[in-house]
Structures are given as structure tokens and as C-alpha cells.
Coordinates of C-alpha atoms and ligand atoms in Angstrom, one line a residue:
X198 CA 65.0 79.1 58.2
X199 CA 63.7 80.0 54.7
X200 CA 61.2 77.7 52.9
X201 CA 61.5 79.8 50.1
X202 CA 64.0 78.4 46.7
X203 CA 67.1 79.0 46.1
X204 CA 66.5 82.1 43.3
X205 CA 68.9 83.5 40.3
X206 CA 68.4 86.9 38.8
X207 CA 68.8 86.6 34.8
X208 CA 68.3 88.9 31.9
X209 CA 67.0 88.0 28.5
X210 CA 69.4 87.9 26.0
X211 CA 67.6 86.3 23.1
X212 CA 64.1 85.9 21.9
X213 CA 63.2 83.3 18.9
X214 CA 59.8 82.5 17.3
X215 CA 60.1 78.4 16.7
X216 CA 56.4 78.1 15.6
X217 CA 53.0 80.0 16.1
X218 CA 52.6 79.8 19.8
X219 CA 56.4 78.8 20.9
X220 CA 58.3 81.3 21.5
X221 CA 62.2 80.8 23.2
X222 CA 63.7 82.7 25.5
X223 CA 67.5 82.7 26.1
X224 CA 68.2 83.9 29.6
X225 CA 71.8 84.9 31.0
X226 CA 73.1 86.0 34.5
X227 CA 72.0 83.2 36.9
X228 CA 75.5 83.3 38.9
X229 CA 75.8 79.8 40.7
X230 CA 72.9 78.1 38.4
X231 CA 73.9 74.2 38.0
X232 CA 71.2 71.7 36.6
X233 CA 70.3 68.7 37.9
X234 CA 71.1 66.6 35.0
X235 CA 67.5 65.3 35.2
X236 CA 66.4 65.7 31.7
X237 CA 62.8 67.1 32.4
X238 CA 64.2 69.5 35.2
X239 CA 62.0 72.6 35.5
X240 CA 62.4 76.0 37.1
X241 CA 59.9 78.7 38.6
X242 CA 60.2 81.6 36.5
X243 CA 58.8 85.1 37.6
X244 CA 58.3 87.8 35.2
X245 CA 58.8 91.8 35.6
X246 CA 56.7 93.2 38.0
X247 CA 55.2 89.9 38.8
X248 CA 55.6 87.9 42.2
X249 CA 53.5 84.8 40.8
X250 CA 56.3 81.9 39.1
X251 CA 55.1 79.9 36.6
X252 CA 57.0 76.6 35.5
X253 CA 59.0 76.0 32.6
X254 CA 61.8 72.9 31.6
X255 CA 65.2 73.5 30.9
X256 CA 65.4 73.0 27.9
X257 CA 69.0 73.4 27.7
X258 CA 72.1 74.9 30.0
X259 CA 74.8 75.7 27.5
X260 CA 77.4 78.1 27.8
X261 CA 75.9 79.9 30.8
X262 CA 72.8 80.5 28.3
X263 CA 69.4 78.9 29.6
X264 CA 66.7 78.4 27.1
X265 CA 63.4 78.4 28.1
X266 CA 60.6 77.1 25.5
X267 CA 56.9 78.9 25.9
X268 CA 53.9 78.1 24.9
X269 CA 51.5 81.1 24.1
X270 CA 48.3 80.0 25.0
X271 CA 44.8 82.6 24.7
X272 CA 45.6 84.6 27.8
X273 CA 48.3 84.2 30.8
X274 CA 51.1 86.1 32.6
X275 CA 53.8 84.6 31.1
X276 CA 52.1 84.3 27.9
X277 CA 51.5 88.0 27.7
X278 CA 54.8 88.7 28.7
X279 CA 56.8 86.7 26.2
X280 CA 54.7 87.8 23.1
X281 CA 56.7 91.7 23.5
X282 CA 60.2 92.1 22.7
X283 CA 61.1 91.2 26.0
X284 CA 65.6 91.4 25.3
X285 CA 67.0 93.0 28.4
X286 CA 64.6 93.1 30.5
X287 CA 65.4 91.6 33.7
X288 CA 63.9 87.4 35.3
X289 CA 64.0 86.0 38.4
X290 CA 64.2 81.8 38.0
X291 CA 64.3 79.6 41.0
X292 CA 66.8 76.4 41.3
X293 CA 66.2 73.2 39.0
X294 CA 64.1 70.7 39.6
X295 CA 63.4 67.2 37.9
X296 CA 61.1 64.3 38.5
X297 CA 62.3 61.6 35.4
X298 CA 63.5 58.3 36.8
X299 CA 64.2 55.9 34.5
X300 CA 64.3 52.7 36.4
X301 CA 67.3 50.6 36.3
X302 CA 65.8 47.8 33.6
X303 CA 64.0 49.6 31.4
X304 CA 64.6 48.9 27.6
X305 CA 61.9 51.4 26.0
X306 CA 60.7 54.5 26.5
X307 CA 57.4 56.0 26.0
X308 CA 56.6 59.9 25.8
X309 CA 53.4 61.5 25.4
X310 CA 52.8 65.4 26.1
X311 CA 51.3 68.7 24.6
X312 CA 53.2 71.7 23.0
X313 CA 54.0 72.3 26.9
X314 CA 55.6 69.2 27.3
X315 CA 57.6 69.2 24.5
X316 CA 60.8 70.9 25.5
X317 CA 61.0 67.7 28.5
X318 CA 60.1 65.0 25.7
X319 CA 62.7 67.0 23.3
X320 CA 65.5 66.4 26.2
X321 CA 64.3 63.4 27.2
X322 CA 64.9 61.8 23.3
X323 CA 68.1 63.5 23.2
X324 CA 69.3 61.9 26.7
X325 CA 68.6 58.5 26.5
X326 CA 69.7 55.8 23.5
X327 CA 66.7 53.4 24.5
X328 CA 64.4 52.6 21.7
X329 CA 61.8 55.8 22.2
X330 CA 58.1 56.6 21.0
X331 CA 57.0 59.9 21.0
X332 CA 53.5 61.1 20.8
X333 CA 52.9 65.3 20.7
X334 CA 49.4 66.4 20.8
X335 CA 49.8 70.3 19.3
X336 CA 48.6 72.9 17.4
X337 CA 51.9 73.4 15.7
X338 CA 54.0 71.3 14.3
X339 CA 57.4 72.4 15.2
X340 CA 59.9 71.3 12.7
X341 CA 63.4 69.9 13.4
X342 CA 62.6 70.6 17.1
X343 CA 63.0 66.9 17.9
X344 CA 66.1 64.5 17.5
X345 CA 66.1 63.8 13.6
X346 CA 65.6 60.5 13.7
X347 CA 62.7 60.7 16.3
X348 CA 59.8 57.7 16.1
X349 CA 57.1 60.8 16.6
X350 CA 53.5 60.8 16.0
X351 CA 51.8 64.7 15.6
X352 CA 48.3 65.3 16.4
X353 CA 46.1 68.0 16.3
X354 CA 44.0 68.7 19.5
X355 CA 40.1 68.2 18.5
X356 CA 39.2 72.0 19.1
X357 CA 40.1 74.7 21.1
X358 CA 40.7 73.5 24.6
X359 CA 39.8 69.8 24.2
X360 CA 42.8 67.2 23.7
X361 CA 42.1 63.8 22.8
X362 CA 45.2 62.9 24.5
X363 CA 43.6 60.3 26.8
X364 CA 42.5 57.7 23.5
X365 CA 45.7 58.5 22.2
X366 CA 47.2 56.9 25.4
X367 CA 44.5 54.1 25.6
X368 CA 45.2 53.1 21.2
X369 CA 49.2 52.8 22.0
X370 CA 50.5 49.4 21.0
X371 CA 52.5 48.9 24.3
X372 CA 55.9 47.3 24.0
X373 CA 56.7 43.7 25.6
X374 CA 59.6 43.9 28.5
X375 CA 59.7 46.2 31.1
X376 CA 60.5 50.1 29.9
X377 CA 59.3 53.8 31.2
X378 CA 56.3 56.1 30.5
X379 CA 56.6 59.6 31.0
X380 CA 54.2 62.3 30.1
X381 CA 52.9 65.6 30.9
X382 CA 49.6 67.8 30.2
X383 CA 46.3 69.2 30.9
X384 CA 46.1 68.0 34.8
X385 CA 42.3 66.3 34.4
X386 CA 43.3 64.6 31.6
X387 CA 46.5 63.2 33.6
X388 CA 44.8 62.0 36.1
X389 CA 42.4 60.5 33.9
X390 CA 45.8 58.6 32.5
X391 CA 47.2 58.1 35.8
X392 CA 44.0 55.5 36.0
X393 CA 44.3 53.9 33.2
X394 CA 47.9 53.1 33.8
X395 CA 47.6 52.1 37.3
X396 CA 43.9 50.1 36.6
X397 CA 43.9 48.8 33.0
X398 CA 48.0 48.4 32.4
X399 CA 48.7 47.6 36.5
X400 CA 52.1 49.6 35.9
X401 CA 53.9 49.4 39.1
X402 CA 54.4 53.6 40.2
X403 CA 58.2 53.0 39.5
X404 CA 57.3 52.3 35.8
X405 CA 55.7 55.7 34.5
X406 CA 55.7 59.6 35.7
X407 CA 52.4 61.6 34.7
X408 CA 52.6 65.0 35.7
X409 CA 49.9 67.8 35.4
X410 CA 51.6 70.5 33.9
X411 CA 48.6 73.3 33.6
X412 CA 44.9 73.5 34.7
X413 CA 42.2 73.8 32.0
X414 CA 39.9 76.7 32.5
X415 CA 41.3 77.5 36.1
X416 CA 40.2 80.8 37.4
X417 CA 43.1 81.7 39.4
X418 CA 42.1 82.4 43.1
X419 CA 41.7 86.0 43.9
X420 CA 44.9 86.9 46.1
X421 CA 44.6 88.5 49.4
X422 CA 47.1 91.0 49.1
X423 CA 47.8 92.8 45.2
X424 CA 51.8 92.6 45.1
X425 CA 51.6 95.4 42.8
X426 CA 52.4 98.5 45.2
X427 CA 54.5 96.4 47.5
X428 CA 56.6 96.2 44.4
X429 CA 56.6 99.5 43.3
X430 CA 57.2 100.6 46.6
X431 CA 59.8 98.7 47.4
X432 CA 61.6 99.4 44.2
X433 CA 61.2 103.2 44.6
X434 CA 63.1 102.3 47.5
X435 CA 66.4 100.6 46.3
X436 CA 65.3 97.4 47.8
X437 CA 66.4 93.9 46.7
X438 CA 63.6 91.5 44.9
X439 CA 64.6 89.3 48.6
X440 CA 63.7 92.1 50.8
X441 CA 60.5 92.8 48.6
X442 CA 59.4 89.0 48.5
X443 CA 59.8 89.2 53.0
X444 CA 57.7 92.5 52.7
X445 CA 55.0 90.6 50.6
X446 CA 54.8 87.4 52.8
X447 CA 54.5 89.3 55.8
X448 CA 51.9 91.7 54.3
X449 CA 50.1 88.2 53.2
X450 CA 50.7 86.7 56.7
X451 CA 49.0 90.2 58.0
X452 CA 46.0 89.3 55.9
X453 CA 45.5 85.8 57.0
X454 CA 45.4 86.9 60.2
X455 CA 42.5 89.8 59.9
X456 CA 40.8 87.0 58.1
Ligands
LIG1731 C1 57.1 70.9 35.7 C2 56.4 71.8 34.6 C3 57.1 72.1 33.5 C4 56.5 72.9 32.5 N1 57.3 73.2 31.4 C5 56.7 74.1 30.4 C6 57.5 74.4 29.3 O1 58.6 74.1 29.1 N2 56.9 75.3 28.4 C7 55.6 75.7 28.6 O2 55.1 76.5 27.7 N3 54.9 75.4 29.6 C8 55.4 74.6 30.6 N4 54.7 74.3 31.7 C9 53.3 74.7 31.8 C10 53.2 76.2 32.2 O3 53.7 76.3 33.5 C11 51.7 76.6 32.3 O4 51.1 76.5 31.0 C12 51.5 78.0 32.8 O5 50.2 78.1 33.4 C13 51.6 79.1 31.7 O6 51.6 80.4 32.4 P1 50.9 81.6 31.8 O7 51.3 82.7 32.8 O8 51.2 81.8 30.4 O9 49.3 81.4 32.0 P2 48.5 81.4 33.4 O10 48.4 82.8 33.9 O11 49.0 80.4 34.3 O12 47.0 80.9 32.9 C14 46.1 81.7 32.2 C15 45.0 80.9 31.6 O13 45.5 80.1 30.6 C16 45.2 78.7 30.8 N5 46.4 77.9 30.4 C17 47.5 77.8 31.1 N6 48.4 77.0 30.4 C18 47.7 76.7 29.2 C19 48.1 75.9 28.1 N7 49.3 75.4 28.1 N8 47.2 75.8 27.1 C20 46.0 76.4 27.2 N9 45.6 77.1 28.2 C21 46.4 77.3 29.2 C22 44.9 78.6 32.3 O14 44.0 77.5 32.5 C23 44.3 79.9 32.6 O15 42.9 79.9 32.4 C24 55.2 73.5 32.7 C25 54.6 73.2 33.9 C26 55.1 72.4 34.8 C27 54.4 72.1 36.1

């Protein structure tokens, strides 16, 4: 049986600037996508010639359109690849997935994030009619890209790859009554958070979801087999990006096993 997700070949169909280093991308195709619903759903998204997915949130399913929100950071694949006029040229984006779960008494919500977070906190606001608190650690701010009347506090990060996000979790005024925190961002600094909440607030697990969304000043590992001709290759020959991905595993499984 396959491991591997369900996948949905798309196209670009729009491409928007929204601030300096937020670009959206408008992807159609996708035959058979459905969302989840769950308002910070996600989906793997693989770029031209790539075989590596990187995550991005829905931020919205309209119309058979999806719109993806990216953040272009100093150097990456993705972030490379949507700084070109990228219209037409053709995605691959697996199935939707979502971790939010409000639980059944909250009465407040609490978001915190980066600009990578901000599409999630964006659909998160627009979701939910609980009283909500937003706090967006970025280098732009993006106007009218929240719900008008959003409670939202913008902060710069200190310098260039530092985030002060961690104080700005340990200053909030934290409402009375049971409610949900949800937030999402450099991985140290979220586990870092995960702490605090767990050992200074005693949250119960159910009451907040902190998820790691990129890694600071990762070196990516070196991969054991370059996807590069096995992609070429197998496009010269007519086949499918599923008959490509089996040649890649089992060229990778070839490898492990010489190792
Ligand atoms: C569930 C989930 C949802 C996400 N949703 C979004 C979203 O909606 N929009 C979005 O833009 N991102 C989102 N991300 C984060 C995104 O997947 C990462 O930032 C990803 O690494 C970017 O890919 P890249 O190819 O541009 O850079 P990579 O090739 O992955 O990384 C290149 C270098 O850049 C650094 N880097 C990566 N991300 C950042 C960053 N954000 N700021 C500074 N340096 C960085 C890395 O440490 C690395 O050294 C999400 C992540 C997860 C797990």
C-alpha cells in the first residue's frame, strides 16, 4: 500500500504582491481537492523541477481557486521560486491537513504567529465569533489582510533572524475562563513556548496548539540521491510525476542500502 498523500496537479493562475516579502499565489486544477474545514489546514506544495514539498495554509478554497500566502524569506526553494512570474507554470500540492481544535467550552481565543503564520491566524479570526486577540510578529505590516475589526497587535522582529516572540507570549494579559491558544513560528522558539504554557500557565494540552512551522538557520541535510536527472529523465520520457516519484524512492531505497 502507498504511504505516500493523496497529490493534485494545479497550475498557477494568479500571482499578487500583498506586502514586501508576501507574495500570493492563486492555484487552479486540483480535480477532486475538498478542504478539511479546519481553519489552519495546510498542504505540501512542490515546486517545478523540485521533489522536496514545503508547507503552506489554505488560506482560502473559493471557486475551485486555492490561494496560497508566501513568505519570501533570504534564501529558499519556494522562496526563489515565487519571487519569478511564476503564471502557468505547473504545482503539485498534496491533500489538506489541519491541527486547530477548539475545545468544546472555550470563550476566547488567543493567536500569536510570524508573517508565516498569518494566513492560519487570518482564517482562524474569520472562522470563529469568540472574542479573539491577535498578536503578528513581522517585518511587514500587511494592511487590510486581517478581519477589519481584528483586536491585533504588530511587532517588528528585533533584527534579522531574532524574534522576540517568546516575551511577547510571557507579557500577555491572559483572559479569565477557559478559552484556546494557537500559534505558530520559528520551531526553538515554540518549544520554548510550549514550556511556558505547559510549566508557568499549567494549560492542560487540549487548551493550546503550538506548532513549529520553519527551522532557523537549518542547513538542510545533504540528500543521498540528486532528484534532478531522475526528473529530467523521466520527463524526457513521457512519464507521470507518480511514476517519477516510484523511480526516486526506489533509487533512494538503492542508496540506503549501499550505505
Ligand atoms: C503547517 C505549516 C503551515 C505553513 N504555512 C505557511 C504559509 O502559509 N506561508 C508561509 O510563507 N510559510 C508557511 N509555513 C512555513 C514554510 O513551510 C517554511 O517557511 C518553508 O521552509 C519555506 O520554504 P522555502 O523553500 O522558501 O525555504 P527553505 O528551502 O525551506 O529554507 C531555506 C532557508 O531559509 C530559512 N527559512 C525558512 N523559512 C523561513 C522563514 N519563514 N523566515 C526566515 N528564514 C526561513 C531556513 O532556515 C533555511 O535556512 C508553514 C509551515 C507549516 C509546517
Amino acid at each position: 500500500m502507498s504511504t505516500r498523500a493523496q497529490q493534485y496537479a494545479a497550475h498557477v493562475v494568479r500571482r499578487e504582491q500583498l506586502s514586501d516579502h508576501f507574495v500570493r499565489i492563486v492555484l487552479a486544477g486540483l480535480d477532486g481537492f475538498a478542504s478539511t474545514g479546519i481553519p489552519d489546514e495546510w498542504v505540501g506544495l512542490v515546486v517545478p523541477g523540485q521533489f522536496q514539498s514545503r508547507y503552506y495554509t489554505v488560506r482560502s478554497w473559493k471557486g475551485a481557486e486555492l490561494t496560497l500566502d508566501v513568505v519570501v524569506h533570504e534564501q529558499g526553494l519556494v522562496t526563489e521560486w515565487a519571487q519569478r512570474d511564476v503564471v502557468g507554470e505547473t504545482v503539485t500540492v498534496t491533500e489538506p491537513k489541519g491541527s486547530f481544535a477548539l475545545p468544546a467550552g472555550a470563550g476566547w481565543l488567543l493567536l500569536v504567529g510570524d508573517l508565516t503564520a498569518l494566513p492560519a491566524m487570518a482564517r482562524i479570526a474569520e472562522s470563529s465569533t469568540l472574542p479573539t486577540r491577535l498578536w503578528v510578529e513581522s517585518p511587514d505590516v500587511v494592511e487590510g489582510y486581517l478581519p477589519a475589526d481584528a483586536d491585533v497587535r504588530w511587532s517588528t522582529p528585533p533584527r534579522d533572524g531574532a524574534s522576540a516572540i517568546a516575551e511577547v507570549v510571557e507579557s500577555i494579559d491572559w483572559p479569565a475562563g477557559e478559552g484556546y491558544f494557537w500559534m505558530a513560528g520559528e520551531s526553538s522558539q515554540m518549544r520554548a513556548i510550549r514550556k511556558h504554557l505547559m510549566r508557568v500557565r499549567r494549560l492542560p494540552s487540549s487548551a493550546y496548539d503550538v506548532m513549529g512551522y520553519w527551522r532557523g538557520g537549518a542547513v538542510r541535510q545533504p540528500r543521498a540521491v540528486d532528484p534532478g536527472p531522475i526528473w529530467r529523465a523521466g520527463k524526457a520520457a513521457g512519464l507521470g510525476d507518480e511514476e517519477i516519484w516510484a523511480k526516486y524512492d526506489d533509487a533512494q531505497s538503492q542508496a540506503q542500502e549501499r550505505r
